[in-house]
Amino acid sequence: MPELPRDSVGLVTPQTAHFDDPLALACGKTLPAYDLVYETYGTLNAARSNAVLICHALSGHHHAAGFHSAEERKPGWWDAHIGPGKSIDTDRYFVVSLNNLGGCHGSTGPNSENPETGRQWGPDFPMMTVGDWVHSQARLADRLGIERFAAVIGGSLGGMQVVQWTLAYPERIANAAVIAATPKLSAQNIAFNEVARQAIRSDPDYHDGWYAEQGKVPRRGLKLARMVGHITYLSEDAMGSKFGRDLRTDDLNFGYDVEFQVESYLRYQGDTFSTSFDANTYLLMTKALDYFDPAAPHGGDLARALAPAACPFLVVSFTTDWRFPPSRSRELVNALVRAGKAVSYANIDSPHGHDAFLMPEPRYQAVFTAFMARVARDLGLEDHP
Amino acid sequence: MPELPRDSVGLVTPQTAHFDDPLALACGKTLPAYDLVYETYGTLNAARSNAVLICHALSGHHHAAGFHSAEERKPGWWDAHIGPGKSIDTDRYFVVSLNNLGGCHGSTGPNSENPETGRQWGPDFPMMTVGDWVHSQARLADRLGIERFAAVIGGSLGGMQVVQWTLAYPERIANAAVIAATPKLSAQNIAFNEVARQAIRSDPDYHDGWYAEQGKVPRRGLKLARMVGHITYLSEDAMGSKFGRDLRTDDLNFGYDVEFQVESYLRYQGDTFSTSFDANTYLLMTKALDYFDPAAPHGGDLARALAPAACPFLVVSFTTDWRFPPSRSRELVNALVRAGKAVSYANIDSPHGHDAFLMPEPRYQAVFTAFMARVARDLGLEDHP
């Protein structure tokens, strides 16, 4: 058995929490019962005061750190930041990471059975919002005996969930870390999501969302959706320095086979995604992104919308992120300042674009680690080695 | 009959020039014979010294100005800049605008008959490069008795053709105007083109390019390609101020019908394009964009590549263009300066992104008009009202 890295949380096993109390959703429908799949890392202390919730992004899931088996090639998606001695130090914190409702990694979603029909939910799975997710996350916290999180943390769409936590459950969140996120999507953000949705929904194998019953997968659409997404996750500079105009072969072939390295990379990313992610989940996750806009019920006044928030915030952006650029993070920071909230803000110099939030950039790690150390001091947490 | 605008070139009729001399192409193949469809505006003077060539962009064609009939709703694509008293003043200049080879507006292209097979060329139409196009344009100039153009002018992919003219036929171009263009695509530019190509080529109605023989059109792919393109043509700000997060209906419908205005706009643009443009043409035009890189044979040294150029240049960029941003235009300007060439450069403040090059922005018009007036003075041209 290969040895696991010493700063890894090690082997982890996903758990499932079943809920029988119906969940009323923003769309007007009700989810009669549901499962949430989650993982935990570290140990919950006796006071139950050291829990941290991780909220995942568009194509994320519960497997944020460690390995499911010794053979697993890659650790969880945020392993760079979760583990013993890492920014979110599992010697100190009890970390909870779940797959959101509507997901395709075990929590109730389009691939689950619709109890009313006995068929898969498929495209009938109700549309989810960030508010619905946070509601379901609070129920998971109840189940785990967590009255109040030491911190709720997320990047990108995960950061929107953190903002929502501070508004919906201000008494249950002691600290908020909003990373590479924005208080709402721009028209251009929505436009890119719409291209992805059209790609999936116009794939003949989509079958109006009933592809599973037809034994099909809308691979072409998923591939295109991911290719478009990937362009927005990488900075132009990162793409330039990674691939430039390098050719895959010695010469141009003057055809439509791969000529440039960047074509090969995008096709590979798209192909991989198209065999591992669910189309209906992707559609509803992009919609949840589009819908999030806490300022809307307050006439667009974000500071007013943030009034209920009661905890200190860390906001982090990355210089070359053009999906959710620093200017959009500063909208949140400025509104928090106007609302009289405690906020720290770091704009991290990184060439990696939006993807930087997943990476072990030293200055990012330093800011994140210092924030989490301050959280521990404030709450009087001690290490549990 | 409705009256045409007084500053219009009026009713115009496309003409066709047939060429029987084979055209050797960069890809190694030879086009045995071909047609070029073109329009002209204004009058060629006795000295044949007042001709201006317009080179079109990705989805452009020969119809740059005026109207094909009194009922035509929209004039040619560059009517804002071509006409009596406009930047390219047809009282002074004889303007030639053609549809490039491989196009779908009348010039020989994938929809034309392949003389070797008697079938349509379809996907067998040879891959074109900017160099091939300029070669064919020079032959059209021969046919029209134009030894030397007073100016060759183009935006975007058209601007690349202008650069190529200065290198391939320095003695045949008196002035060059390169607008909203770049000396080569970046990895991100190629990536967006690749998404468009994958969208078209993965559409089951594409039939490996033989869709016409199957009585099909790969509409879904063309629509997606155009939607992605459109996002890159508009600035984020323009999209934001045009659509913001405005809803199409009073409320969210929590479904996949249009909810946001920007979705409606993109779908409309995509649908319109998918019924009017040819898929094989779109594919090869994106490839011509990808291939253009005059510095490549000179070890990436653009100044060295530009050595043959002998005419003054005007280079124009637009502040919010993120497809070919000002920094990319300045690469060309700086290389021209290093090569000791005469170059004027204007970075025009415009909110309209890449599309600004098509629009009547006053400062852009002023720069363009002054440049064309200087060209006329240098060449001793007089108005022909």
XYZ file of C-alpha atoms in Angstrom, chain A residues 26-29 123 127-129 184-192 194-204 206 220 223-224 227-228 231-232 234-236 239-240 243-245 252-260 262-264 266-267 280 282-287 289-293 322-323 325 328, chain B residues 26-29 123 127-129 184-192 194-204 206 220 223-224 227-228 231-232 234-236 239-240 243-245 252-260 262-264 266-267 280 282-287 289-293 322-323 325 328:
148
model
C -37.382 28.954 -3.260
C -38.901 27.743 -6.533
C -42.151 26.949 -4.712
C -41.741 23.190 -4.744
C -35.155 17.181 -15.377
C -34.432 24.059 -9.267
C -32.163 24.794 -6.325
C -30.948 28.133 -5.034
C -23.973 38.325 -7.982
C -23.194 37.269 -11.543
C -22.644 39.855 -14.260
C -24.450 39.693 -17.599
C -21.278 38.200 -19.093
C -21.132 35.509 -16.376
C -24.758 34.619 -17.118
C -23.985 34.619 -20.834
C -21.226 32.026 -20.433
C -26.224 30.178 -20.949
C -23.836 28.927 -23.645
C -23.056 25.920 -21.451
C -26.757 25.244 -20.902
C -27.592 25.562 -24.580
C -24.742 23.200 -25.424
C -26.159 20.556 -23.097
C -29.833 21.096 -23.842
C -29.340 21.131 -27.631
C -27.382 17.862 -27.583
C -29.734 15.301 -29.179
C -30.097 15.160 -23.823
C -21.045 16.460 -26.607
C -17.819 18.557 -23.200
C -18.564 21.926 -24.788
C -14.476 23.680 -22.516
C -16.165 27.083 -22.275
C -11.435 29.119 -20.644
C -13.000 31.284 -17.941
C -7.744 30.115 -16.488
C -6.280 33.565 -16.914
C -5.320 34.621 -20.415
C -3.145 29.935 -20.827
C -0.519 31.863 -22.777
C 0.399 26.657 -24.096
C 1.166 29.788 -26.106
C 0.862 28.961 -29.777
C 0.386 22.384 -39.079
C -1.785 19.650 -40.552
C -4.219 22.100 -42.167
C -7.154 20.100 -40.873
C -9.368 19.861 -37.813
C -7.295 17.386 -35.848
C -5.494 18.927 -32.910
C -2.853 21.379 -34.093
C -2.262 23.642 -31.108
C -4.351 24.447 -26.144
C -6.841 22.585 -28.350
C -5.588 19.272 -27.024
C -9.412 21.748 -23.808
C -10.614 18.627 -25.599
C -28.970 17.890 -15.209
C -24.601 20.968 -14.275
C -27.646 22.806 -15.574
C -29.144 23.433 -12.157
C -25.842 24.437 -10.583
C -25.348 27.104 -13.279
C -28.877 28.344 -12.582
C -25.185 30.787 -9.776
C -27.336 32.987 -12.006
C -30.063 33.420 -9.399
C -27.901 34.452 -6.467
C -28.395 38.155 -5.830
C -11.423 37.299 -14.878
C -14.396 35.072 -14.111
C -12.340 39.534 -10.866
C -16.311 42.114 -8.045
C -0.240 27.373 -48.239
C -1.734 24.001 -47.286
C -0.063 22.431 -50.319
C -3.197 22.044 -52.405
C -15.260 19.665 -46.011
C -7.864 25.168 -45.825
C -7.233 28.832 -46.540
C -4.713 31.158 -44.953
C -1.357 36.692 -34.022
C -3.959 34.970 -31.872
C -3.288 34.237 -28.212
C -3.854 30.788 -26.704
C -7.158 32.090 -25.310
C -8.246 33.335 -28.749
C -7.461 29.907 -30.223
C -9.313 28.268 -27.322
C -12.518 30.189 -28.071
C -11.714 25.647 -30.802
C -14.920 25.657 -28.730
C -16.771 27.035 -31.761
C -15.283 24.360 -34.020
C -16.069 21.555 -31.594
C -19.633 22.836 -31.305
C -20.079 22.639 -35.077
C -18.169 19.432 -35.685
C -19.878 17.558 -32.830
C -23.355 18.509 -34.050
C -24.815 15.235 -35.413
C -22.640 18.155 -39.362
C -27.155 23.756 -33.068
C -25.750 28.706 -32.896
C -23.391 27.780 -30.067
C -23.125 32.650 -28.967
C -19.569 32.102 -27.760
C -19.643 37.137 -25.799
C -16.138 37.942 -26.996
C -19.036 42.686 -26.636
C -17.244 44.203 -23.688
C -18.269 43.037 -20.247
C -23.152 43.620 -21.907
C -23.705 44.834 -18.373
C -28.719 43.804 -20.208
C -27.433 43.761 -16.625
C -29.392 41.166 -14.704
C -37.959 34.024 -12.393
C -39.611 30.939 -13.871
C -37.135 28.531 -12.238
C -36.762 26.656 -15.483
C -34.652 26.717 -18.622
C -36.808 29.059 -20.661
C -35.321 32.504 -21.079
C -35.187 34.306 -17.726
C -32.520 36.974 -18.217
C -28.909 38.484 -22.004
C -30.013 34.876 -22.577
C -32.672 36.044 -24.993
C -27.620 35.468 -27.235
C -30.165 32.881 -28.348
C -17.674 24.702 -43.255
C -17.049 29.237 -40.317
C -14.639 26.417 -39.529
C -12.072 27.421 -42.109
C -12.279 31.120 -41.288
C -11.510 30.373 -37.627
C -8.549 28.286 -38.758
C -7.340 33.289 -37.776
C -5.451 30.679 -35.756
C -2.763 30.204 -38.391
C -1.855 33.844 -38.962
C 1.528 34.530 -37.377
C -11.006 42.116 -24.884
C -10.984 39.855 -27.943
C -7.230 44.220 -26.694
C -2.182 43.325 -28.674
